[in-house]
Each structure stands twice: as structure tokens, then as C-alpha cells.
mmCIF file of C-alpha atoms in Angstrom:
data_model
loop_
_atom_site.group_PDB
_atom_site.id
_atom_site.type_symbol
_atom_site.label_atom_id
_atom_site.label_comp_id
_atom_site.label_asym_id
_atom_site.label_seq_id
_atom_site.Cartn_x
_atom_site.Cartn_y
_atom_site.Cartn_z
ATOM 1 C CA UNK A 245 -30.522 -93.811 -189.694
ATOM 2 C CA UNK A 246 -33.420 -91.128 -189.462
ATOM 3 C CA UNK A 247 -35.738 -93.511 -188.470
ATOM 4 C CA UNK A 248 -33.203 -94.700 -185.845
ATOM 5 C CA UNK A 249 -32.733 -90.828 -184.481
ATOM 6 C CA UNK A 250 -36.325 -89.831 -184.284
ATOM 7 C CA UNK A 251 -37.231 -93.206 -182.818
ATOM 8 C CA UNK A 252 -34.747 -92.086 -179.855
ATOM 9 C CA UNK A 253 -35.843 -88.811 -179.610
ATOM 10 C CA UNK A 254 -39.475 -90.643 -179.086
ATOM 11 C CA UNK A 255 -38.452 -92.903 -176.379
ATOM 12 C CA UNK A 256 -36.353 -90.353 -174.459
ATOM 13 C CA UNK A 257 -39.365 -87.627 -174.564
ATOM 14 C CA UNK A 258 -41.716 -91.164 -173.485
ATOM 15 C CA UNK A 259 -39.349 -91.527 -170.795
ATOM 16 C CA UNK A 260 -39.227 -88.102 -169.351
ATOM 17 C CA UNK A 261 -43.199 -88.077 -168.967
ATOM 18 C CA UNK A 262 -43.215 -90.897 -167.336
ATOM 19 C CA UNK A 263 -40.416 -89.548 -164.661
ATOM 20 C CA UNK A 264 -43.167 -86.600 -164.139
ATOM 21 C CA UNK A 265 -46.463 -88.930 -163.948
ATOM 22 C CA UNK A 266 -47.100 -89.164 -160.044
ATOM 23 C CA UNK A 267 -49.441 -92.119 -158.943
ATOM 24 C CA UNK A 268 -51.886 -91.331 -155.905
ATOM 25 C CA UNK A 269 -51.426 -93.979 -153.732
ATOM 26 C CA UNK A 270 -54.639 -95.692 -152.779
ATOM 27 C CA UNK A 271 -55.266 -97.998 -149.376
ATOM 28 C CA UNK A 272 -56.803 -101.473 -149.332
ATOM 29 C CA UNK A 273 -59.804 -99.662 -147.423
ATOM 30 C CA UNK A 274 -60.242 -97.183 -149.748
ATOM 31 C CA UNK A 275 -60.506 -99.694 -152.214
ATOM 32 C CA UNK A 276 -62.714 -102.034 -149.738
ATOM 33 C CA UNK A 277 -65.251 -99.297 -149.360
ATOM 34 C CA UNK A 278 -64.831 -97.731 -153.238
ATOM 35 C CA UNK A 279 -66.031 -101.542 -154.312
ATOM 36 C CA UNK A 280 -68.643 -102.296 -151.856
ATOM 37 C CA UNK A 281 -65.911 -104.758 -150.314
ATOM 38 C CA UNK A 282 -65.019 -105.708 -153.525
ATOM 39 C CA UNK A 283 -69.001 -106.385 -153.874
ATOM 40 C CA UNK A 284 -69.209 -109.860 -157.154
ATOM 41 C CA UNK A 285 -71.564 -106.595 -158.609
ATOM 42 C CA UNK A 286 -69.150 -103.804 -159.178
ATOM 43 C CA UNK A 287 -66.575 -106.721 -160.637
ATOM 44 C CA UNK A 288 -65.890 -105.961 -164.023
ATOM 45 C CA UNK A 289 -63.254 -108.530 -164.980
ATOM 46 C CA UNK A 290 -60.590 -111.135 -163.815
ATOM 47 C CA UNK A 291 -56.941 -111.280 -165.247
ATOM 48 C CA UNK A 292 -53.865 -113.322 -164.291
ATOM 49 C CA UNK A 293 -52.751 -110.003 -162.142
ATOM 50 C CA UNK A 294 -55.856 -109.455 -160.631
ATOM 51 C CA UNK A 295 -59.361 -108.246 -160.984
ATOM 52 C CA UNK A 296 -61.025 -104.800 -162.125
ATOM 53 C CA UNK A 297 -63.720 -103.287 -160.086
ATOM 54 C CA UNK A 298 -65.745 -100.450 -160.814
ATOM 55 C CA UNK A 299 -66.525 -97.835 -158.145
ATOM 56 C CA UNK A 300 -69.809 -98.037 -156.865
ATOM 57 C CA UNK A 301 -70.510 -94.311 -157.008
ATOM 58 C CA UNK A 302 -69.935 -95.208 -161.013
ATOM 59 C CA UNK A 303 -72.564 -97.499 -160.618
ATOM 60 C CA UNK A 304 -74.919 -95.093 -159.897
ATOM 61 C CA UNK A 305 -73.702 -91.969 -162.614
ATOM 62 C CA UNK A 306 -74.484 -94.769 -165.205
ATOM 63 C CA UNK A 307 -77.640 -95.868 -163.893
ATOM 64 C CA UNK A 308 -78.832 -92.343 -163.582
ATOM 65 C CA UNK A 309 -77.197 -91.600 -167.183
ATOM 66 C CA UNK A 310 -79.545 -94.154 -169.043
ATOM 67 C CA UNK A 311 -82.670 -93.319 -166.959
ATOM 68 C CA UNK A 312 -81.927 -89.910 -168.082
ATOM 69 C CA UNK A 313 -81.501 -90.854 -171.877
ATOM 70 C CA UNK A 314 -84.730 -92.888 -171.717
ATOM 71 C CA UNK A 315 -86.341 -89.462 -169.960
ATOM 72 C CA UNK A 316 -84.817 -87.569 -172.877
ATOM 73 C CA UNK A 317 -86.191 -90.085 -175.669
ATOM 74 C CA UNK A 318 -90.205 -89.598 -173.556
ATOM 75 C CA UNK A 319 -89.438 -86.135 -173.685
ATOM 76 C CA UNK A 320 -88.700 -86.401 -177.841
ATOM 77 C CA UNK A 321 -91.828 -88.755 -178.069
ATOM 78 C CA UNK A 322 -94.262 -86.600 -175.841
ATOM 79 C CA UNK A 323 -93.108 -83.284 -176.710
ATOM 80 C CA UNK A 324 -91.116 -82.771 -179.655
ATOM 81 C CA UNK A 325 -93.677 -84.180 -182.642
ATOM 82 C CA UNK A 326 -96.753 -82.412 -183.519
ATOM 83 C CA UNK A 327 -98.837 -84.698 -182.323
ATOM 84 C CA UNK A 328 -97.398 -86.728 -178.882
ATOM 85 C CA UNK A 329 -96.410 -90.388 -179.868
ATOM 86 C CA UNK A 330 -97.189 -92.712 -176.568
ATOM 87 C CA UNK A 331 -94.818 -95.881 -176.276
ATOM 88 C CA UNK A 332 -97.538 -97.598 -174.310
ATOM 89 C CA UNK A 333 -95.269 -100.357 -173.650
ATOM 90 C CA UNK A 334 -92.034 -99.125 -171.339
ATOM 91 C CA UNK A 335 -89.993 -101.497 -169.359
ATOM 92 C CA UNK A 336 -86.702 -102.673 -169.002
ATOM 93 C CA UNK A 337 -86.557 -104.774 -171.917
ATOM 94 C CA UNK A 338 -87.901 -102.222 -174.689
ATOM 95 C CA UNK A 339 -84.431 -100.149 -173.376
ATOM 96 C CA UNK A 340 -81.481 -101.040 -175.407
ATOM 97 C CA UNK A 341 -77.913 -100.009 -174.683
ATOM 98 C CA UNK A 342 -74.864 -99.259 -177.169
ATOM 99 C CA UNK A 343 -71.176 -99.713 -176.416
ATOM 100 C CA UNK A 344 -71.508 -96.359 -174.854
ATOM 101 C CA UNK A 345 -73.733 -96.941 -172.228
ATOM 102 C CA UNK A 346 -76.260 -94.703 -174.283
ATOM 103 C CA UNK A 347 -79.887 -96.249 -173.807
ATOM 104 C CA UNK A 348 -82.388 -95.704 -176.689
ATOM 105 C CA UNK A 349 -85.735 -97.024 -176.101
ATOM 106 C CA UNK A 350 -87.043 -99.575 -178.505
ATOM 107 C CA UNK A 351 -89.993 -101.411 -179.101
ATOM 108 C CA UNK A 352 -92.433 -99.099 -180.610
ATOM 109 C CA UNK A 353 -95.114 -101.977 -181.803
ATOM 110 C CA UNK A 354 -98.282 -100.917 -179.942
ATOM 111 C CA UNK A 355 -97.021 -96.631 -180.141
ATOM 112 C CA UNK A 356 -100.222 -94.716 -180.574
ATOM 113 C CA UNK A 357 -100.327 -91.187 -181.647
ATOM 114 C CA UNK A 358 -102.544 -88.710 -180.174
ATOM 115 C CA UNK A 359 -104.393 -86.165 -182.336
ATOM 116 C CA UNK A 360 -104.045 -82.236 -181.630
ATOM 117 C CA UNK A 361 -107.462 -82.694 -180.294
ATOM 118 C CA UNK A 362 -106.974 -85.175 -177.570
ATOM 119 C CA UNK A 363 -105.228 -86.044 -174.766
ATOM 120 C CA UNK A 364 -105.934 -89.456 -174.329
ATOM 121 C CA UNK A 365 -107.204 -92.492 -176.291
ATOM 122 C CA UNK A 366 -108.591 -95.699 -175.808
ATOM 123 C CA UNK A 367 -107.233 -99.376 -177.313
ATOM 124 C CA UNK A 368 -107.653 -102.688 -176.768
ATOM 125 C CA UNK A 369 -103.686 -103.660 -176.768
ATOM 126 C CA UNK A 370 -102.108 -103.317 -173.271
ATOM 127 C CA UNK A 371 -98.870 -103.601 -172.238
ATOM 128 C CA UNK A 372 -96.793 -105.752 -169.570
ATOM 129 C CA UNK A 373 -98.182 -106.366 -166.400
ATOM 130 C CA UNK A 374 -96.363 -104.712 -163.621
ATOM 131 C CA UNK A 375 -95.575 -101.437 -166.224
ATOM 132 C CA UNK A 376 -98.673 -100.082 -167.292
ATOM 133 C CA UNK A 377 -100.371 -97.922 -165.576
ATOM 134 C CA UNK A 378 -104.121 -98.528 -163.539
ATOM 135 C CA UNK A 379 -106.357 -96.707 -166.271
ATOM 136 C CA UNK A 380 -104.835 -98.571 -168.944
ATOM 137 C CA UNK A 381 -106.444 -101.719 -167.384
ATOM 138 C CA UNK A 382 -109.454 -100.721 -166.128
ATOM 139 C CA UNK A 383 -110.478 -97.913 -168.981
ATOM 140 C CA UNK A 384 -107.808 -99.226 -171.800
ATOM 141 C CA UNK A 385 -107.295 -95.132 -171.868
ATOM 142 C CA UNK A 386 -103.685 -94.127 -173.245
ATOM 143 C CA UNK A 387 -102.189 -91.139 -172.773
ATOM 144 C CA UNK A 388 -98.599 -89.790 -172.262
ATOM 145 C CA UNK A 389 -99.325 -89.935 -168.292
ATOM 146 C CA UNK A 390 -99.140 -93.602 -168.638
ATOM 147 C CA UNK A 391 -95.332 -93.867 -169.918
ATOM 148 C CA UNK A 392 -94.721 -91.518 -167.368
ATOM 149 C CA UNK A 393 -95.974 -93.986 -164.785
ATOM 150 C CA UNK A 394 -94.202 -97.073 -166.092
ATOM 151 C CA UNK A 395 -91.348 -95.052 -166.525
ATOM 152 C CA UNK A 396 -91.891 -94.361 -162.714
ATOM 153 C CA UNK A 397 -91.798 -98.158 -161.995
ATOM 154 C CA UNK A 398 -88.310 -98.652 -164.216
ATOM 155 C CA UNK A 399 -86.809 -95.692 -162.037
ATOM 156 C CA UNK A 400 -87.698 -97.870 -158.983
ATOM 157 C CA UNK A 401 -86.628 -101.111 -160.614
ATOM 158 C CA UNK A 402 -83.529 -99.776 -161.559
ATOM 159 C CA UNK A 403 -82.480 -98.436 -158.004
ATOM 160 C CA UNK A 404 -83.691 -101.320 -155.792
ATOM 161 C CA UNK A 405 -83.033 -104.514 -158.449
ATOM 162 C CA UNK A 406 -86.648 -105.517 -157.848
ATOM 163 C CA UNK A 407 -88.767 -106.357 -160.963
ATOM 164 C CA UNK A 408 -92.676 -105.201 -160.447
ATOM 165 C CA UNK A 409 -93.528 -108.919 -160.962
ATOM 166 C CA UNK A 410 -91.380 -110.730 -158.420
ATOM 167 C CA UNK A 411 -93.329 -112.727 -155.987
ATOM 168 C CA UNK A 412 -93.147 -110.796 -153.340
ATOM 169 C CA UNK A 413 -95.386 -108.542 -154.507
ATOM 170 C CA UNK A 414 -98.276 -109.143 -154.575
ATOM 171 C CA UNK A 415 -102.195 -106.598 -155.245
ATOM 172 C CA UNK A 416 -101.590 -105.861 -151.665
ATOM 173 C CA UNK A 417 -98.421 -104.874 -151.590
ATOM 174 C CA UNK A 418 -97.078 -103.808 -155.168
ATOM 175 C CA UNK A 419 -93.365 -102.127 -155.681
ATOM 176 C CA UNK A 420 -94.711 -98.806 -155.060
ATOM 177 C CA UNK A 421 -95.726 -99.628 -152.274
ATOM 178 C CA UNK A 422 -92.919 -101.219 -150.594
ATOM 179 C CA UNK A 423 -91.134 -98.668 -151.684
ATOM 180 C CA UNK A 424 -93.159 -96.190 -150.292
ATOM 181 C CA UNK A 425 -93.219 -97.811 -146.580
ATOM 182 C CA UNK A 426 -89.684 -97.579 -146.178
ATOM 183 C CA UNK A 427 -88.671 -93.797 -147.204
ATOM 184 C CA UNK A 428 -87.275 -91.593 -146.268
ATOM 185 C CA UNK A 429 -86.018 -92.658 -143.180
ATOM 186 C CA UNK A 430 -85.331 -96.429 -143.925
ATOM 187 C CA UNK A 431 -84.089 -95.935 -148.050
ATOM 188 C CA UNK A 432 -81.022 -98.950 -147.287
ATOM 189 C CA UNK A 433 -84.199 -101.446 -147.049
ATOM 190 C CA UNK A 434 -84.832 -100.886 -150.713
ATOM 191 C CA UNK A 435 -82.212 -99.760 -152.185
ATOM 192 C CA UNK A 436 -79.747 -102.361 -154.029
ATOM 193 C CA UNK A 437 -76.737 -102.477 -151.667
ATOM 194 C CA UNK A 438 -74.419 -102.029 -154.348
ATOM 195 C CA UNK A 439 -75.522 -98.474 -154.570
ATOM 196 C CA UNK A 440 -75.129 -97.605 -150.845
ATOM 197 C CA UNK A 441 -71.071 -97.844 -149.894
ATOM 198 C CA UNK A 442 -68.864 -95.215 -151.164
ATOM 199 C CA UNK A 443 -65.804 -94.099 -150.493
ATOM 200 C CA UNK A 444 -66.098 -92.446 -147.260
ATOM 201 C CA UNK A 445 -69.090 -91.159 -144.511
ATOM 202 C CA UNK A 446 -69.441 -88.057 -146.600
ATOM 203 C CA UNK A 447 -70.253 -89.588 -149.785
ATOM 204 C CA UNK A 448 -72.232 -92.245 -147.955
ATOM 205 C CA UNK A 449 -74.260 -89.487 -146.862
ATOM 206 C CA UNK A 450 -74.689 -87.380 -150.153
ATOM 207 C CA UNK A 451 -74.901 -91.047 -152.065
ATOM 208 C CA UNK A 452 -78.506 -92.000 -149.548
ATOM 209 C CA UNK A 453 -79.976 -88.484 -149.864
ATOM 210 C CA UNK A 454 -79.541 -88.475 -153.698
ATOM 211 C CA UNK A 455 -81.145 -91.809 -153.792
ATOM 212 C CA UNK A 456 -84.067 -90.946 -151.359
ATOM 213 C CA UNK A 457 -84.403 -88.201 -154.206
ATOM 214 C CA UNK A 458 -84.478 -90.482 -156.942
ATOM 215 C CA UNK A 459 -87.251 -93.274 -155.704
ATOM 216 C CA UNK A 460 -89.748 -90.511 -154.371
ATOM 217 C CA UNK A 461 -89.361 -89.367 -157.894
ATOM 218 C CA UNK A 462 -90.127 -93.079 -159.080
ATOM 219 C CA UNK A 463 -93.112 -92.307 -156.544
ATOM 220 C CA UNK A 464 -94.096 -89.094 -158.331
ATOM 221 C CA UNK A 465 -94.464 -90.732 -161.797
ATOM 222 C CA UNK A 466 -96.234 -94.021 -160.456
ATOM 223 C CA UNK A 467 -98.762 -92.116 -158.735
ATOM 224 C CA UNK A 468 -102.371 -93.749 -159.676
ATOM 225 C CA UNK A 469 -104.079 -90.517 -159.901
ATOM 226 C CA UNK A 470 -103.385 -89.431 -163.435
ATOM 227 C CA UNK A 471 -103.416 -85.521 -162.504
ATOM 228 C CA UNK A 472 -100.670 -86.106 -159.675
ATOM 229 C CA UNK A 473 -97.995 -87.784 -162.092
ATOM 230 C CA UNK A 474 -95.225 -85.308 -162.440
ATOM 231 C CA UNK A 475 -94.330 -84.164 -165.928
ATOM 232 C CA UNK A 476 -91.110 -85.714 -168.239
ATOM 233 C CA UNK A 477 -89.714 -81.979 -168.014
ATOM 234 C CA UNK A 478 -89.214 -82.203 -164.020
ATOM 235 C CA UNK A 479 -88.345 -85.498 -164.205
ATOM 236 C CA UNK A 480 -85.185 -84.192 -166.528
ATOM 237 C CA UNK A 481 -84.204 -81.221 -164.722
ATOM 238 C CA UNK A 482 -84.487 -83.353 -160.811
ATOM 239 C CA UNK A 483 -82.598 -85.975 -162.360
ATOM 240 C CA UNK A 484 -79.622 -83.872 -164.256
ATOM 241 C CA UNK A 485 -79.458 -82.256 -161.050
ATOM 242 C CA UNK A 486 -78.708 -85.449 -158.865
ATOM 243 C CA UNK A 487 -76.226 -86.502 -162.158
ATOM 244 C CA UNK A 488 -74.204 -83.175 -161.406
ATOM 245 C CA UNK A 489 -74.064 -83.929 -157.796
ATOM 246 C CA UNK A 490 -72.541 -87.462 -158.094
ATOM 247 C CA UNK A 491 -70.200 -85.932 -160.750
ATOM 248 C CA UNK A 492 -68.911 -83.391 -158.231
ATOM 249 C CA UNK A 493 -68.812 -86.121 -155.715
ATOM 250 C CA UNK A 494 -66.328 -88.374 -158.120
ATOM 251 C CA UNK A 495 -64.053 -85.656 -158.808
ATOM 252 C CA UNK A 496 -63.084 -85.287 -154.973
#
């Protein structure tokens, strides 16, 4: 009979939050533009009631999330031993993900450590094509300026869906460069088109300038003059700043 009461008292308290839950009513063209018109990319499952999309502006806070975990891990690597560990080998593929979404990078099988002494080394071991930088090639010198600049080409990658390797490229025209030919003004010829549609002209606006933000910083890192590359640090604090601003954005 206790059981009986209390499971009662349970329900009724169940059903008088529910009486007070309002629902925001949503239109189909909200949801056409939240989805990129219900864009195959931002589906995340089918049921026998429907399907589940994922808001493209989402899209973006966890693409900048794990580019800013796999800053944070070059930032642990470069900066936070007492003598700089260089991955030598970053790219999409050394970057695992949990359940979370949390990258870690992985991979560490060419890693060379730099003595207090030096800021660079030399090896014979290179990394992929497409991700390592000029001077490893041409000098086989490492140094932590050379994950920044393949990290550079994975921040590009990772905004515009096109791999440093694909055929259109080519030693005339590499990623960087294409890249680099279309910004500021023209940033919806690179950018993946899943990215660019949000909910309204406002956040259409903020979305493009945060991503004209985030490939000239792909441009920064990927510069071939080792002096020019910009250091993890910045990369951290530009980035964390764009990752507020979408947050803001997807709280409206």
C-alpha cells in the first residue's frame, strides 16, 4: 500500500510539470534553414516518426571544439614538457575522437624531442604528403613550426572538406592556395556548404565572418616562411574566441 501511495504522489507531481513545460513552436523554415534544407550532412538518424537533424551552427561549435582540443594537445606537446616533443606527423587520421566528441591526437611513432639547446632538428623520416611542412622536405629540419603548419592545413581541411591530396590540387595550385584566392570576399567558394546556412540573415552573417576568421588562421599556420607561422598560443586564444561567439549565437 506504501508503494502504491508514493507511486501516486510520483505520477501526480510528473503530471503537474508537464502541465508547466511550454514547447516553443518552431516553423518548417526555421527548420529548412536550421538544417541546411534538411542538408543528407547535418542528418543524424532516421526513425519510423521521422528523422533527426543537427543544426548546422552545431556543426561548426564541434568542429571548432576538436580543432581546439588538438590546439590544446600541440600546446601540451610544444610547451608544457621540458624539452618540446614535435608530432612530426599531424593529419586527420593521427586525431582520434571519444564518445564525447573530445579529440586526442594519436600517432606519436616518428615524435622527436628537441633538446634545451635547439630549436630544430634534422631526420630522415617524413611525414604525409600534403601535411608536412616545405623545410621538412627540402632540409628534413623538424621543429615545432612544422606541426604548426600541418596543423594549419587540418584547420583548412576541416572547414572546406577538401583533403591536401585531392586531385585538384596540384604544385601549382595547392590547398593554401585555393584557399587563399578566394578570401575574404568570396569565403562560400571554399567553405563546405554545410557550414554556411543558419538560422536566419544575422547568423548567416556572424556564421561567414567567423569562418573568414578561421581559414586566414589556417593561412597563418601554413605559411612557408617558418618565422611568419603564428604561434599554438594565438591559435588558442583566436579560436576560443570564435567558440564563444557561436555559443552566444546558439543561445538566441
Amino acid at each position: 500500500m506504501k508503494r502504491h501511495r508514493r507511486k501516486n504522489v510520483c505520477s501526480q507531481h510528473s503530471n503537474d510539470l508537464c502541465a508547466k513545460i511550454e514547447h516553443k513552436k518552431i516553423s518548417y523554415q526555421e527548420l529548412q534553414r536550421a538544417t541546411t534544407d534538411f542538408c543528407e550532412g547535418n542528418l543524424l538518424g532516421e526513425g519510423s516518426y521521422g528523422s533527426v537533424y543537427q543544426r548546422a551552427i552545431e556543426i561548426l561549435l564541434e568542429s571548432v571544439s576538436i580543432m581546439i582540443d588538438v590546439a590544446l594537445a600541440l600546446e601540451y606537446l610544444h610547451d608544457g614538457q621540458s624539452e618540446p616533443v614535435v608530432h612530426c606527423d599531424l593529419k586527420p587520421s593521427n586525431v582520434l575522437l571519444d564518445e564525447d566528441m573530445i579529440a586526442y591526437v594519436a600517432d606519436f611513432g616518428i615524435a622527436k624531442i628537441l633538446a634545451e639547446t635547439k630549436t630544430a632538428t634534422e631526420t630522415n623520416t617524413l611525414g604525409t604528403l600534403g601535411y608536412i611542412a616545405p623545410e621538412y622536405g627540402s632540409e628534413g629540419r623538424v621543429s615545432t613550426t612544422g606541426d604548426i603548419y600541418s596543423y594549419g592545413i587540418m584547420l583548412l581541411e576541416t572547414f572546406t572538406r577538401k583533403k591536401p591530396t585531392e586531385e585538384m590540387f596540384t604544385d601549382e595550385r595547392s590547398l593554401r592556395q585555393w584557399v587563399s584566392t578566394w578570401l575574404p570576399d568570396e569565403v562560400m567558394e571554399v567553405v563546405d556548404s554545410g557550414l554556411l546556412r543558419t538560422q536566419n540573415e544575422g547568423d548567416m552573417v556572424a556564421t561567414q565572418s567567423n569562418l573568414i576568421t578561421i581559414l586566414e588562421l589556417g593561412l597563418e599556420c601554413s605559411t612557408e616562411l617558418v618565422a611568419e607561422r603564428i604561434q599554438i598560443k594565438e591559435v588558442l586564444g583566436k579560436l576560443n574566441k570564435i567558440k564563444r561567439q557561436l555559443l552566444q549565437n546558439q543561445s538566441v
